[in-house]
Each structure stands twice: as C-alpha cells, then as structure tokens.
Amino acid sequence: MTVVGRFMAEHVDIVNACGDLRRAALGGDTGAVERTADRLAGLLHPHTRAEEAGLFTLLARDDEFAGHVRSLCAEHVTLDERLARVRAGHHDEMPALEWALRRHIEREENGLFPAAAIAFAGPEWDLVAAMTPDAPPRRTG
C-alpha cells in the first residue's frame, strides 16, 4: 500500500501549495498568483493522473466502487477548471477552489483509500503499483 502513502504525502504538498495560492490571491499580486497556481498545477496534475492510472482504474473494475471513482475523476476535472480560473485572474473564486480541493482529498483519504485497503489483497496492490506512474521528483523550498 505504499502507493496510498505516496498519495497522502502528495496531498500534504498540494494543500500547502493551495495555501500559498490563497495567500497570493488575497494579496492581489497577479504574478504571484500565476506562479503559485503553476506550482499547484505542477503538483496536482501528475498526482491525479497517477491516481487515475493505477488505483482508480483497478477500483473502477468493481461495480461497488465504479460510481465513486467516476465522481472523483469528475472532481479532478473540476479542480483543474477552478484552478485555471483563479490563475486567469478570478481571485474571488479561490475560496471555492480551496474548499473543493480539501473536500476531494477528504473523500479520498477517509473513503476511497480505506475501502481499497479492505478490498485489495497483495496481488491487487502489486498491480496498482505497476500501473501507477512514478512520482515526479519532490521539490524542496
């Protein structure tokens, strides 16, 4: 289940980057908003692609999880759209982006990840790991 640990660590980085974006949006500095939005997108996009390529794909094969996985994938699209709007200058939409992002992460960490831990045995986790793209290098600072 190391992939879930990876996703949870990435969630921390994503939430921290979202906080940076919130502060930039509140400050009204367009350049800072663009830079922090790009940083958040650089964390969010590889993360959501990795979730969808491995864990979500395997879980969606089970009718019990398929609808939930579809809704989480739709939220990935909505998060991208909201982030693009904030980056484009709609700074007043930042609270909605942050709320949606935190709610989405909560649904994964307190819903889907524990359900997968119960539903999957060793072979499924090996397949998830094989299907999941490698994590991009973590940036510090």
XYZ file of C-alpha atoms in Angstrom:
141
model
C 0.000 0.000 0.000
C 2.971 2.309 -0.414
C 1.145 3.994 -3.284
C -1.511 5.238 -0.834
C 1.214 6.608 1.428
C 2.686 8.387 -1.570
C -0.700 9.875 -2.489
C -1.262 11.056 1.065
C 2.188 12.713 1.171
C 1.400 14.389 -2.149
C -1.889 15.614 -0.665
C 0.103 17.445 2.018
C 2.239 19.160 -0.639
C -0.880 20.023 -2.664
C -2.699 21.521 0.335
C 0.400 23.542 1.243
C 0.658 24.846 -2.327
C -3.039 25.700 -2.234
C -2.406 27.766 0.916
C 0.365 29.622 -0.927
C -2.058 30.309 -3.770
C -4.711 31.550 -1.339
C -2.242 33.995 0.195
C -1.158 35.194 -3.248
C -4.776 35.669 -4.344
C -5.584 37.610 -1.178
C -2.578 39.821 -1.848
C -3.811 40.567 -5.356
C -0.380 40.116 -6.964
C -1.176 38.693 -10.392
C 2.373 37.456 -10.974
C 2.448 35.685 -7.614
C -0.945 34.108 -8.330
C 0.263 32.834 -11.689
C 3.470 31.403 -10.203
C 1.742 29.710 -7.280
C -1.086 28.440 -9.493
C 1.506 26.932 -11.826
C 3.242 25.313 -8.853
C -0.049 23.868 -7.620
C -0.877 22.597 -11.114
C 2.594 21.043 -11.312
C 1.804 19.046 -8.183
C -1.867 18.355 -8.870
C -1.740 17.137 -12.474
C 0.844 14.346 -12.079
C -0.877 13.328 -8.845
C -4.355 12.978 -10.325
C -3.005 11.207 -13.421
C -1.200 8.715 -11.180
C -4.308 8.085 -9.064
C -6.432 7.508 -12.156
C -3.876 5.303 -13.940
C -3.488 2.804 -11.126
C -5.684 2.785 -8.044
C -8.776 4.324 -9.629
C -8.592 2.105 -12.722
C -8.405 -1.055 -10.677
C -11.121 0.016 -8.227
C -13.447 1.040 -11.070
C -13.484 -2.581 -12.265
C -15.620 -3.351 -9.208
C -19.237 -2.189 -9.535
C -19.229 -1.334 -5.843
C -16.601 1.385 -6.419
C -17.183 2.418 -10.040
C -19.584 5.285 -9.325
C -17.422 6.706 -6.563
C -14.338 6.548 -8.773
C -16.213 8.289 -11.612
C -17.233 11.096 -9.253
C -13.648 11.542 -8.028
C -12.382 11.675 -11.618
C -15.016 14.313 -12.416
C -13.786 16.286 -9.415
C -10.256 16.151 -10.845
C -11.569 17.898 -13.965
C -13.481 20.465 -11.900
C -10.413 21.202 -9.775
C -8.373 21.828 -12.925
C -11.056 24.185 -14.231
C -11.275 26.098 -10.940
C -7.504 26.394 -10.728
C -7.339 27.739 -14.298
C -9.968 30.376 -13.445
C -8.075 31.537 -10.364
C -4.861 31.683 -12.384
C -6.659 33.694 -15.085
C -7.493 36.412 -12.586
C -10.708 35.291 -10.903
C -9.107 35.528 -7.472
C -12.516 35.733 -5.788
C -13.021 32.067 -6.745
C -10.089 30.944 -4.603
C -12.233 30.006 -1.560
C -14.354 27.698 -3.731
C -11.232 26.069 -5.180
C -9.722 25.507 -1.768
C -12.950 24.108 -0.332
C -13.397 21.746 -3.299
C -9.781 20.581 -3.098
C -9.915 19.881 0.632
C -13.278 18.093 0.315
C -11.915 15.996 -2.539
C -8.840 14.968 -0.549
C -11.033 14.113 2.433
C -13.185 11.847 0.224
C -10.079 10.017 -0.953
C -8.275 9.729 2.378
C -11.301 8.887 4.500
C -13.342 6.988 1.941
C -11.648 5.504 -1.086
C -8.214 4.715 0.360
C -9.560 2.803 3.382
C -12.051 0.987 1.151
C -9.229 -0.067 -1.158
C -7.217 -1.280 1.839
C -10.100 -3.576 2.734
C -10.960 -4.663 -0.814
C -7.472 -5.373 -2.128
C -5.051 -8.123 -1.179
C -1.372 -8.360 -2.125
C -1.778 -9.117 -5.845
C -4.077 -6.138 -6.409
C -1.632 -3.784 -4.693
C 1.187 -5.153 -6.851
C -0.913 -4.395 -9.933
C -1.763 -0.893 -8.666
C 1.943 -0.235 -8.116
C 2.793 -1.496 -11.606
C 0.069 0.641 -13.220
C 0.918 3.838 -11.329
C 3.410 6.232 -12.942
C 6.440 7.076 -10.849
C 6.184 10.139 -8.664
C 7.846 13.253 -10.004
C 10.866 14.376 -8.002
C 9.853 16.255 -4.846
C 10.847 19.865 -4.778
C 12.010 21.465 -1.586
C 11.751 25.102 -0.643
